[in-house]
PDB file of C-alpha atoms in Angstrom:
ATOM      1  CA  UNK A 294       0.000   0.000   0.000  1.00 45.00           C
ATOM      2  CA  UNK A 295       1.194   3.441  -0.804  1.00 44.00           C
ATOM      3  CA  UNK A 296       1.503   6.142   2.025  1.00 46.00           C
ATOM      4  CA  UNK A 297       0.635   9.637   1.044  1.00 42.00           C
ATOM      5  CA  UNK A 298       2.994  12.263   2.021  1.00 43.00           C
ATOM      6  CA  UNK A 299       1.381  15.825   3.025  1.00 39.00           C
ATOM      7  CA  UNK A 300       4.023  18.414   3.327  1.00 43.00           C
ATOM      8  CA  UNK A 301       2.744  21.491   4.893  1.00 42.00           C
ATOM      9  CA  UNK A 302       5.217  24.376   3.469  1.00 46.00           C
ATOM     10  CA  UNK A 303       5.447  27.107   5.561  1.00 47.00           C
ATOM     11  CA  UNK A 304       4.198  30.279   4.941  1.00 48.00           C
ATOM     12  CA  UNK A 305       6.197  32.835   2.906  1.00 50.00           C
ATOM     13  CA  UNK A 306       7.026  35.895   4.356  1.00 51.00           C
ATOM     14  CA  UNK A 307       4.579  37.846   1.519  1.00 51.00           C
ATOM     15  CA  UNK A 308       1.807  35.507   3.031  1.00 50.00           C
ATOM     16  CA  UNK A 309       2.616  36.622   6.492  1.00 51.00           C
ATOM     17  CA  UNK A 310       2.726  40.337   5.838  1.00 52.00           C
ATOM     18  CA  UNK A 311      -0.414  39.923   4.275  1.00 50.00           C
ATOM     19  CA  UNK A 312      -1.814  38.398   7.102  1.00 50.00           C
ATOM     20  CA  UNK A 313      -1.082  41.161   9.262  1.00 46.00           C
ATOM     21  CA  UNK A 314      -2.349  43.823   7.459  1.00 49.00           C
ATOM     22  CA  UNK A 315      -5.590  41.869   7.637  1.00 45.00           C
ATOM     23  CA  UNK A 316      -5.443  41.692  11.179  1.00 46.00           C
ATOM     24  CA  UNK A 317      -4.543  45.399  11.932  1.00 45.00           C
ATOM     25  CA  UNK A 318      -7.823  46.505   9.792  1.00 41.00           C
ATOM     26  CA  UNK A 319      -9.833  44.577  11.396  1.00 41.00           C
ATOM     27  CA  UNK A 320      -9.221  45.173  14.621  1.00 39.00           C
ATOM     28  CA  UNK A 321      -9.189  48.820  13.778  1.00 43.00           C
ATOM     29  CA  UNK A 322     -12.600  48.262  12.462  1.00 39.00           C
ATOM     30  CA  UNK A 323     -13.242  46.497  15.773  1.00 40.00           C
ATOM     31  CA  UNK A 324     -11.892  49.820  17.369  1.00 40.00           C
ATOM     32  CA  UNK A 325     -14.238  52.318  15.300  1.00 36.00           C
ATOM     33  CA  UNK A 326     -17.235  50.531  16.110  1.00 34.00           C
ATOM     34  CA  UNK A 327     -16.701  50.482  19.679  1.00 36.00           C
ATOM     35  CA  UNK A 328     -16.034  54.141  19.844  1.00 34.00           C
ATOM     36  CA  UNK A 329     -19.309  54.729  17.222  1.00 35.00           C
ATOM     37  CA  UNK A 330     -21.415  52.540  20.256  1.00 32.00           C
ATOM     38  CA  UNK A 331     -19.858  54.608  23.061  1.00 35.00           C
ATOM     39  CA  UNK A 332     -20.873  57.650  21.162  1.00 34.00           C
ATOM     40  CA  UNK A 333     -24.351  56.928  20.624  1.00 32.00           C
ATOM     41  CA  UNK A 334     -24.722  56.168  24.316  1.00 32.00           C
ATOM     42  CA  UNK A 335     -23.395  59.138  25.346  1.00 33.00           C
ATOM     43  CA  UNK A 336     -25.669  60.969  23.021  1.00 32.00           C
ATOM     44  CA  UNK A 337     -28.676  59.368  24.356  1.00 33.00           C
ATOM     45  CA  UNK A 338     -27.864  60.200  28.003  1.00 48.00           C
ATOM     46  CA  UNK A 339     -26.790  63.265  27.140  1.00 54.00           C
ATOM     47  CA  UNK A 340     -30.449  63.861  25.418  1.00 70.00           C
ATOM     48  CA  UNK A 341     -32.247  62.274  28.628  1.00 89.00           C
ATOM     49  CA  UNK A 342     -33.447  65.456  30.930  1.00 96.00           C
ATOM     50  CA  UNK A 343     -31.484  65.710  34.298  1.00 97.00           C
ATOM     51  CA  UNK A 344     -33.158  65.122  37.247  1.00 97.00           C
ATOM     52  CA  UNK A 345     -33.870  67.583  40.224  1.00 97.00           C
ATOM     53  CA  UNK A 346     -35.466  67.868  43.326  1.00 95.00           C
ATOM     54  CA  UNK A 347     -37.044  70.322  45.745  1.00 92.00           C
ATOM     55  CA  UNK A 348     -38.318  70.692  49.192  1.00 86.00           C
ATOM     56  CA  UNK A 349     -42.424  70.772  49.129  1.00 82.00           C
ATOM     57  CA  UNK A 350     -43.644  72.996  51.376  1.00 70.00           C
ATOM     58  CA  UNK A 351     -47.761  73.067  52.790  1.00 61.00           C
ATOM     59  CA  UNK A 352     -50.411  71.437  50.965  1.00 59.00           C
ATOM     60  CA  UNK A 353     -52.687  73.860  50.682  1.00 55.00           C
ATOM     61  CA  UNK A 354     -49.541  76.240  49.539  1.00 59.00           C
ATOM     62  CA  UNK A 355     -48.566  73.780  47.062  1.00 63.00           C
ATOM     63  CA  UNK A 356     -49.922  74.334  43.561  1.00 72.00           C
ATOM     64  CA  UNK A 357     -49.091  77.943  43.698  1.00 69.00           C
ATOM     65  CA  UNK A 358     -45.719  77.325  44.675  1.00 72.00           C
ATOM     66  CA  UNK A 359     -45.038  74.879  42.203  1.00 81.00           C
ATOM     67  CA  UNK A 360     -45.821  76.768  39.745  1.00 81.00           C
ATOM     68  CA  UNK A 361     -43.743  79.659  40.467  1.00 78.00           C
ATOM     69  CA  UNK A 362     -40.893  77.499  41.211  1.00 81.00           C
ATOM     70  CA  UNK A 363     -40.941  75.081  38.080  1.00 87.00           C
ATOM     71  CA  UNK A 364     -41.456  78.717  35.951  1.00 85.00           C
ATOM     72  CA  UNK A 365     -37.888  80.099  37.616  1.00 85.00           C
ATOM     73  CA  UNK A 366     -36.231  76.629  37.436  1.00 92.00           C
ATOM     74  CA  UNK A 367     -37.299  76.265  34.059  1.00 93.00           C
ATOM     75  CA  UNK A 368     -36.129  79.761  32.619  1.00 92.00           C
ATOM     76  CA  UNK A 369     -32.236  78.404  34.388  1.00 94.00           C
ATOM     77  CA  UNK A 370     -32.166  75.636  32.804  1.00 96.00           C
ATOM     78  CA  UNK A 371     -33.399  77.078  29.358  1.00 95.00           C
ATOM     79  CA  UNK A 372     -30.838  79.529  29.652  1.00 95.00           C
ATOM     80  CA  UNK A 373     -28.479  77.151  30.555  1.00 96.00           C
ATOM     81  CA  UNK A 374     -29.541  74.561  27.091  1.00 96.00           C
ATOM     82  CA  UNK A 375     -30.572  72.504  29.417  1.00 96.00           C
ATOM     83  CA  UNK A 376     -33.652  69.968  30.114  1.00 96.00           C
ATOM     84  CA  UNK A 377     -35.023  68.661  32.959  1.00 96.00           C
ATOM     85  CA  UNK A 378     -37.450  66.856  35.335  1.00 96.00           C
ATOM     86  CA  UNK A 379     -38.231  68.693  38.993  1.00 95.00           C
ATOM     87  CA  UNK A 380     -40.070  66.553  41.317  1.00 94.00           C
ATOM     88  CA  UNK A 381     -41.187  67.980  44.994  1.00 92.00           C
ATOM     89  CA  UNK A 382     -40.334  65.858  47.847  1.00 91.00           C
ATOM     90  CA  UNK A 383     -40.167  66.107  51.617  1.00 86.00           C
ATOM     91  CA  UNK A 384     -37.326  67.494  52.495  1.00 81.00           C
ATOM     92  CA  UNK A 385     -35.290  64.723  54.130  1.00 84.00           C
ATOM     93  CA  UNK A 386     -36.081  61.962  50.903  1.00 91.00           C
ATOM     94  CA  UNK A 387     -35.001  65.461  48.880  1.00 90.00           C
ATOM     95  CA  UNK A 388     -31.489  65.412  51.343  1.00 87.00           C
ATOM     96  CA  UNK A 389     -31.616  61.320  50.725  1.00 91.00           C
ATOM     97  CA  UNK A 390     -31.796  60.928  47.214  1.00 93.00           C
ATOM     98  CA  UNK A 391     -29.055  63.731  46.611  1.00 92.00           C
ATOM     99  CA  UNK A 392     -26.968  61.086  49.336  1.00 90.00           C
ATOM    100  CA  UNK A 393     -27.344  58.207  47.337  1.00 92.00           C
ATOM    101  CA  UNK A 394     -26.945  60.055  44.174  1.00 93.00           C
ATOM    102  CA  UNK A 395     -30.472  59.370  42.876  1.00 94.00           C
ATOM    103  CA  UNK A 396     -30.653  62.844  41.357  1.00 96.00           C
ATOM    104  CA  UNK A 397     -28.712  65.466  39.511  1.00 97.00           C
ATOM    105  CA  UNK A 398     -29.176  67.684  42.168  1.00 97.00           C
ATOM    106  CA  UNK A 399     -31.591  69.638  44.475  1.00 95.00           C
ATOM    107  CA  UNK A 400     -33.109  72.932  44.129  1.00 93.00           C
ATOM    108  CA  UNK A 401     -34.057  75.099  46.897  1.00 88.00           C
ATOM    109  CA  UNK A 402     -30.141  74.175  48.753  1.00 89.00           C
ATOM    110  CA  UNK A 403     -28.768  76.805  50.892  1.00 88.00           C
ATOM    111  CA  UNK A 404     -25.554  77.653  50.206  1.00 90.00           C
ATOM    112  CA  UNK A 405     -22.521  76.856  52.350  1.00 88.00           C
ATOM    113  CA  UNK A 406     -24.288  74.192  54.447  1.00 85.00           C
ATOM    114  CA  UNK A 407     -22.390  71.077  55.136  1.00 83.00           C
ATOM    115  CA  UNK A 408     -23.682  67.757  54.025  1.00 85.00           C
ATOM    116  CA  UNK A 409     -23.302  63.949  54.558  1.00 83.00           C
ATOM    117  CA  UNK A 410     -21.348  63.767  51.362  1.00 88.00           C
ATOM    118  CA  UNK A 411     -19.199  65.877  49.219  1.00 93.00           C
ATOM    119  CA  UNK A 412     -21.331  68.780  47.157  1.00 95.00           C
ATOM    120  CA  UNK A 413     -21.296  71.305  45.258  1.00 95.00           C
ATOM    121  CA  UNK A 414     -23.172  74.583  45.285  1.00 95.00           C
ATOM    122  CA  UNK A 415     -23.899  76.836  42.340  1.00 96.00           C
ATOM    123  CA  UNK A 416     -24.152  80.613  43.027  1.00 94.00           C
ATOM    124  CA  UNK A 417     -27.106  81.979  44.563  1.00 92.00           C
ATOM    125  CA  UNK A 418     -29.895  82.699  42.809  1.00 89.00           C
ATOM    126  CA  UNK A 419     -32.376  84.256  45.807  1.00 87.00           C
ATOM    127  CA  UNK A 420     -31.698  85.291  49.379  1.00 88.00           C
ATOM    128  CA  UNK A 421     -34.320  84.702  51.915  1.00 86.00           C
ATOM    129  CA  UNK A 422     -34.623  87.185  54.906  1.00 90.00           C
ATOM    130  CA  UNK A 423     -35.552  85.476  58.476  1.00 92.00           C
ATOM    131  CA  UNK A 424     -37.859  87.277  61.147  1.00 95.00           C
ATOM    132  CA  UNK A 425     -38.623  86.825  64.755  1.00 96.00           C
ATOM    133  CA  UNK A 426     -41.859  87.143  64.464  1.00 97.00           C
ATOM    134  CA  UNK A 427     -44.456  87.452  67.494  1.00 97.00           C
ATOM    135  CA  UNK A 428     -48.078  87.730  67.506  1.00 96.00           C
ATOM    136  CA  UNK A 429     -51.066  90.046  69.179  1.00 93.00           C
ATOM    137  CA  UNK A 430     -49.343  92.595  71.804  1.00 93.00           C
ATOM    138  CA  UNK A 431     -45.981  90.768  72.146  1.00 94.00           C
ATOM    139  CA  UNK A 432     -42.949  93.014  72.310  1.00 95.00           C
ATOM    140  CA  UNK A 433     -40.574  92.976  68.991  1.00 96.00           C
ATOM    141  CA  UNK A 434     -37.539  90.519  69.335  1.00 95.00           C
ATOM    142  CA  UNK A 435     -34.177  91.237  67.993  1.00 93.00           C
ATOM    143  CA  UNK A 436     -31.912  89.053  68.700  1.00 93.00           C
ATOM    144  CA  UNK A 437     -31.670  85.282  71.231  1.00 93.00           C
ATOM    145  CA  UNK A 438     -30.772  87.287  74.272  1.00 94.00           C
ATOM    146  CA  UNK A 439     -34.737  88.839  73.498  1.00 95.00           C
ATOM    147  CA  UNK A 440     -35.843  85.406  73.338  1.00 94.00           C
ATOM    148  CA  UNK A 441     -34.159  84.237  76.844  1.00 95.00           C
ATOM    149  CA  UNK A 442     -37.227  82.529  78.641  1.00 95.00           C
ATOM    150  CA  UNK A 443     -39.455  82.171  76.166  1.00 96.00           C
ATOM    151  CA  UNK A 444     -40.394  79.687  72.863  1.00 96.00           C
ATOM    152  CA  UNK A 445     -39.303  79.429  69.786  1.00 96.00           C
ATOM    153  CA  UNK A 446     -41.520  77.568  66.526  1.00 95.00           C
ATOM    154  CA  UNK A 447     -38.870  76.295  63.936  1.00 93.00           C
ATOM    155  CA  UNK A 448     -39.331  73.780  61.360  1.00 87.00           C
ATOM    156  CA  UNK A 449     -37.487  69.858  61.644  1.00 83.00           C
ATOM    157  CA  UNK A 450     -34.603  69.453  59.655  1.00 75.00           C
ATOM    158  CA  UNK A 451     -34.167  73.275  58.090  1.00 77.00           C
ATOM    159  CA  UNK A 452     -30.883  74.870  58.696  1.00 78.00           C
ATOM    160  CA  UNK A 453     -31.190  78.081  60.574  1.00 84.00           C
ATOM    161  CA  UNK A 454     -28.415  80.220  61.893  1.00 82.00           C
ATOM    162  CA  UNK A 455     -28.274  79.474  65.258  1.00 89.00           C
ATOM    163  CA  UNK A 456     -27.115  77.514  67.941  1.00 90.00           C
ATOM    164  CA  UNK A 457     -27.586  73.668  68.510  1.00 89.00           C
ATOM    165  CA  UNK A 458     -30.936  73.256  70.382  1.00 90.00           C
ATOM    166  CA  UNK A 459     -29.068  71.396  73.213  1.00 92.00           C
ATOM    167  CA  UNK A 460     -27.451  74.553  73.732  1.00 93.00           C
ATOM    168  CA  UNK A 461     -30.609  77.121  72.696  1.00 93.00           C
ATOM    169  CA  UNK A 462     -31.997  75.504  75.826  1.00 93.00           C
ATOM    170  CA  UNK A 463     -29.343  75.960  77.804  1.00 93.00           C
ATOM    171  CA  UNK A 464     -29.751  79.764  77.322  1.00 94.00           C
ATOM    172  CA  UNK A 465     -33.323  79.723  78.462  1.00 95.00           C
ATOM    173  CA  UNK A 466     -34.811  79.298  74.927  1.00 95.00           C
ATOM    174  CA  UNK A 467     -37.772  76.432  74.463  1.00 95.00           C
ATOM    175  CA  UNK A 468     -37.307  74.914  71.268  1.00 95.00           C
ATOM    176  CA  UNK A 469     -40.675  73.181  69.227  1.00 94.00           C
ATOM    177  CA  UNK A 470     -39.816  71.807  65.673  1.00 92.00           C
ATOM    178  CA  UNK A 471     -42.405  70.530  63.788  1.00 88.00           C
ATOM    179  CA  UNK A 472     -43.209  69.427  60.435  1.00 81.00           C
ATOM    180  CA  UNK A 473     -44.557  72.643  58.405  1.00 82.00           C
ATOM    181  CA  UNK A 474     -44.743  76.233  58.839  1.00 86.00           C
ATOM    182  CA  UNK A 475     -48.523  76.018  59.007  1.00 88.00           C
ATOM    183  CA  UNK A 476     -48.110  74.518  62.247  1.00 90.00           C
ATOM    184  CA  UNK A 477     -45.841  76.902  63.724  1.00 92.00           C
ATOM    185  CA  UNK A 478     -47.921  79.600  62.583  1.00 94.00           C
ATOM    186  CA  UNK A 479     -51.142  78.189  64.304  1.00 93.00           C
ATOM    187  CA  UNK A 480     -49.070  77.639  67.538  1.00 95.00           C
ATOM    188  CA  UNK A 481     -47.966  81.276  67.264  1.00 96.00           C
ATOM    189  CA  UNK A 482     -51.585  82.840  67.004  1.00 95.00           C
ATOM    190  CA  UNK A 483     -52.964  80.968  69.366  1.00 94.00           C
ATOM    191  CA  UNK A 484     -50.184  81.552  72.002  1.00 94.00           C
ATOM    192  CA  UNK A 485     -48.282  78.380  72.493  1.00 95.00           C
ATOM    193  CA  UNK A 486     -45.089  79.188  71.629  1.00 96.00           C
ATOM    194  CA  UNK A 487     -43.871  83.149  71.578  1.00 97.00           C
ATOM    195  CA  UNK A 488     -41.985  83.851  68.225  1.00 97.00           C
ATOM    196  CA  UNK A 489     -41.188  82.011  65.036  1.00 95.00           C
ATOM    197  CA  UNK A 490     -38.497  82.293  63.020  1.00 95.00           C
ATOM    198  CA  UNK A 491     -39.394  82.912  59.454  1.00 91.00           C
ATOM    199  CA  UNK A 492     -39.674  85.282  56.448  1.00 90.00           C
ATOM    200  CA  UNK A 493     -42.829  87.699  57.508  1.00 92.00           C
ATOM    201  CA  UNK A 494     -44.523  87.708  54.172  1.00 88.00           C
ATOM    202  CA  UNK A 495     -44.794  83.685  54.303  1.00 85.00           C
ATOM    203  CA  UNK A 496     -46.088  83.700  57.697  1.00 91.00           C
ATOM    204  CA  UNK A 497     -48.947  86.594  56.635  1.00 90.00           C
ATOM    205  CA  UNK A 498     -49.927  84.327  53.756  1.00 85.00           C
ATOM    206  CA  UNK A 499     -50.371  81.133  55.535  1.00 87.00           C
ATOM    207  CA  UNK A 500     -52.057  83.386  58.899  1.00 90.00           C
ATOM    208  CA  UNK A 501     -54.954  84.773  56.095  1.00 89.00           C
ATOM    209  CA  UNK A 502     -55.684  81.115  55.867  1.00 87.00           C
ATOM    210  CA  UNK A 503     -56.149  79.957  59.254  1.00 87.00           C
ATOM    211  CA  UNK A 504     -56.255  83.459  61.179  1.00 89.00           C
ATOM    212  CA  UNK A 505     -57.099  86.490  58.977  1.00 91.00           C
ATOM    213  CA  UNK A 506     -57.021  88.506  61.928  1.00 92.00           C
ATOM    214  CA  UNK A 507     -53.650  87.891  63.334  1.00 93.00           C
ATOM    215  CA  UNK A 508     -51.583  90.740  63.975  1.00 95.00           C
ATOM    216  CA  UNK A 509     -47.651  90.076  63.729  1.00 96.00           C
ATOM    217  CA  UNK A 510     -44.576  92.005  65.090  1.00 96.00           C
ATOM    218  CA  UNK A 511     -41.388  92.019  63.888  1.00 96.00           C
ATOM    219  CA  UNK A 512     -37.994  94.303  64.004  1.00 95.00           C
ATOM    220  CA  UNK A 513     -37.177  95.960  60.340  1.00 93.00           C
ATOM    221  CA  UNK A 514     -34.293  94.211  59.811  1.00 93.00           C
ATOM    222  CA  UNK A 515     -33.458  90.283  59.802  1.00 93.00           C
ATOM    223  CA  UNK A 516     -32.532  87.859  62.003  1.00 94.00           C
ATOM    224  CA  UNK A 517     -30.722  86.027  59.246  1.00 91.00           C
ATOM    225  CA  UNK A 518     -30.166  86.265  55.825  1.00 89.00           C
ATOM    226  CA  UNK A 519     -29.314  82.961  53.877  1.00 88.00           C
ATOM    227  CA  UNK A 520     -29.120  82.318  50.266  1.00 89.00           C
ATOM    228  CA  UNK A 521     -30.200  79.453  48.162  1.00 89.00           C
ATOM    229  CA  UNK A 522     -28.559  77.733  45.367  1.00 93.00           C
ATOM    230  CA  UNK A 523     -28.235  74.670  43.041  1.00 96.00           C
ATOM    231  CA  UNK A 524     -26.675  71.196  45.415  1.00 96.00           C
ATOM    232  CA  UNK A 525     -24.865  69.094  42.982  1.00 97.00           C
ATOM    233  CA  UNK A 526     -22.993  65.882  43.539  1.00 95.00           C
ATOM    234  CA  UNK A 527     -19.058  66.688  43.735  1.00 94.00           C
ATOM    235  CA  UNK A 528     -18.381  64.498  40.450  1.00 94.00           C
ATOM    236  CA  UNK A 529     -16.697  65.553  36.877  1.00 95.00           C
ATOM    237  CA  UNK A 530     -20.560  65.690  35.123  1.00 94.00           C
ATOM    238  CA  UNK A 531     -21.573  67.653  38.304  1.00 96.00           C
ATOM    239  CA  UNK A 532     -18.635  70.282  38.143  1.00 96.00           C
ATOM    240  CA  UNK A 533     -19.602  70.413  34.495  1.00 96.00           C
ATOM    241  CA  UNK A 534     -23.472  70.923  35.990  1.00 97.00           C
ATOM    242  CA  UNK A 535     -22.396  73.913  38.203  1.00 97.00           C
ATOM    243  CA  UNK A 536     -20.682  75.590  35.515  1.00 97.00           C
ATOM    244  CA  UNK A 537     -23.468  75.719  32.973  1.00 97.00           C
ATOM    245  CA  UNK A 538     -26.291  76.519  35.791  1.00 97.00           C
ATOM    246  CA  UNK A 539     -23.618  79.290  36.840  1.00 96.00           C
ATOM    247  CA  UNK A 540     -23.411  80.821  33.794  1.00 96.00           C
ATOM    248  CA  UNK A 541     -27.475  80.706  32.975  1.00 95.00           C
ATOM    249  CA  UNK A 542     -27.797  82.183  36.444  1.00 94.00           C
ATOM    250  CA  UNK A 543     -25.171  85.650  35.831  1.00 94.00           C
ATOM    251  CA  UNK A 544     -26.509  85.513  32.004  1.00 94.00           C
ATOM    252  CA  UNK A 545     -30.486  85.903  33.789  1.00 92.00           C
ATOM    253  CA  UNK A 546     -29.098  88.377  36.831  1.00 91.00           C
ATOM    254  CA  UNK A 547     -27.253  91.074  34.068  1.00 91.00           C
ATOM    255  CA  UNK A 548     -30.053  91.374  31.812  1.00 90.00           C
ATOM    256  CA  UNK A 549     -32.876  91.288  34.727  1.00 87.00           C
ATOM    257  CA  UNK A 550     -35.046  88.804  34.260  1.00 85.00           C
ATOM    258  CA  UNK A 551     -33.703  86.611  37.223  1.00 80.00           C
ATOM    259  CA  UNK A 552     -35.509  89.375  39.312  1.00 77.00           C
ATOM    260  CA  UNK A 553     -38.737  89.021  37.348  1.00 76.00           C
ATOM    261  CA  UNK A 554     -38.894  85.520  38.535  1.00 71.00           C
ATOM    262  CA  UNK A 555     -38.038  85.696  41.744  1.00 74.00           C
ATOM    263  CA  UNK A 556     -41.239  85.855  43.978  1.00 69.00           C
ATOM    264  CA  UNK A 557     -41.928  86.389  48.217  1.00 68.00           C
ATOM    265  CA  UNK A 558     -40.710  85.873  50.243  1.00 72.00           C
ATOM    266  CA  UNK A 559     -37.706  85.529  48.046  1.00 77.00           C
ATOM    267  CA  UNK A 560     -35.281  88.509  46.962  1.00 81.00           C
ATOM    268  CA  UNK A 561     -32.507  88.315  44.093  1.00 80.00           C
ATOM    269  CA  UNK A 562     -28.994  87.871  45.830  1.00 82.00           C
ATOM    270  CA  UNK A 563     -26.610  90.947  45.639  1.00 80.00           C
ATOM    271  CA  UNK A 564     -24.532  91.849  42.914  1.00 79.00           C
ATOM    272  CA  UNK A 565     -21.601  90.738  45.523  1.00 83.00           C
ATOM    273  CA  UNK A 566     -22.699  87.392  46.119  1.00 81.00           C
ATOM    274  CA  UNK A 567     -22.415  86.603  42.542  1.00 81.00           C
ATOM    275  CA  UNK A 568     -19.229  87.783  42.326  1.00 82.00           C
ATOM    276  CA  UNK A 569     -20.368  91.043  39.932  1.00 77.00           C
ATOM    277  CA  UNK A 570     -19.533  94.440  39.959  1.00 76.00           C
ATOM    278  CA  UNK A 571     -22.466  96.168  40.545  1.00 75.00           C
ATOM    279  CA  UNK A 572     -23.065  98.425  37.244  1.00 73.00           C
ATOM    280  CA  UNK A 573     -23.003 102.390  37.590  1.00 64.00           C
TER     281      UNK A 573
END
């Protein structure tokens, strides 16, 4: 029986070069199409609107707010090319989901607070001016040493200029947090607590509700002045966030129509807390 050599001749050198080439274009192929796919994804996130969320405030306040608030959010982000999705929560799930990075950010922040994680805030867009406020023929309060012996209405987990409540009491000062400002403002008419501390022109809205009547005292100026701004995450598309918002917000200030939306008992910010020289 005859046996059948096979000789397998190596490749020649052409065949090898040719071989590479192949190779080389198609992974570069391979390489083109995975930057194409990354591409379009970006693209579509970068077309999905951001999200955002703000404190709600009362219920029977609600509508009206929102609709002032979603028209002055909405003319930022417009300004800033921007679109979006606000959604009001309580404001400890609005504190939560900006945590956990649920959200790209929260509206309604004040500025320079210090969170549970690493933040950024935009510039100010509104300042909001805080009164002690009493009711009836109670004397005008200035200032804590006024309110040594008596109560004090704030609201749970806002951030007020003052002193710890552990050490409030400890000056003489009877602290009652509760849940909305409606509350506080019922305690305060009806006598159970001696002063509030609020902006005056929110507590004489919600008191023609419950207690047109209600007479309110006050000193002219504030107890505190705080400004609120943008929170965003403290990550690259967040720093990237800030920027544009920042620039909408000085774009809206200079030609004045940031002032058009702001509303009570809101103000526009200074031309100093932007960071503006204030024009002759």
């Amino acid at each position: 029986m005859t046996r059948l050599k096979v000789m397998c001749r190596p490749a020649s050198n052409r065949h090898n070069r040719w071989r590479l080439k192949l190779s080389a274009v198609l992974l570069s192929l391979s390489g083109l199409y995975s930057f194409a796919y990354a591409g379009s994804s970006a693209a579509a996130s970068a077309d999905k609107p951001l999200q955002f969320v703000a404190p709600a405030v009362e219920r029977k306040r609600q509508a009206h707010f929102e609709h002032k608030y979603r028209t002055f959010h909405n003319a930022i982000m417009a300004q800033a090319g921007l679109t979006s999705e606000l959604r009001f929560l309580p404001i400890f799930e609005t504190q939560a989901q900006l945590v956990r990075r649920e959200v790209d950010g929260q509206v309604g922040g004040i500025c320079g607070v210090k969170r549970s994680s690493p933040t950024i805030d935009t510039l100010p867009y509104v300042s909001l001016a805080r009164h002690l406020i009493t009711a009836g023929d109670n004397p005008i309060l200035s200032d804590l040493e006024d309110l040594r012996g008596k109560s004090l209405a704030l609201i749970e987990r806002y951030h007020y200029q003052l002193p710890a409540d552990e050490a409030l009491e400890q000056m003489g000062i009877r602290v009652h947090r509760v849940d909305a400002q409606v509350n506080n403002v019922a305690m305060l008419v009806s006598g159970r607590v001696d002063a509030l501390l609020a902006p005056p022109p929110m507590v004489e809205s919600i008191a023609s509700h419950i207690s047109p009547e209600a007479r309110f005292n006050y000193a002219e100026a504030p107890f505190s002045v705080q400004t609120l701004c943008y929170v965003l995450p403290k990550t690259e598309s967040g720093k990237q966030l800030a920027q544009r918002i920042n620039q909408a917000i000085i774009e809206l200030y200079q030609a004045n129509h940031l002032q058009h939306f702001v509303m009570q008992p809101f103000q526009p910010p200074s031309w100093e807390a932007l960071g503006l020289a204030k024009p002759d």
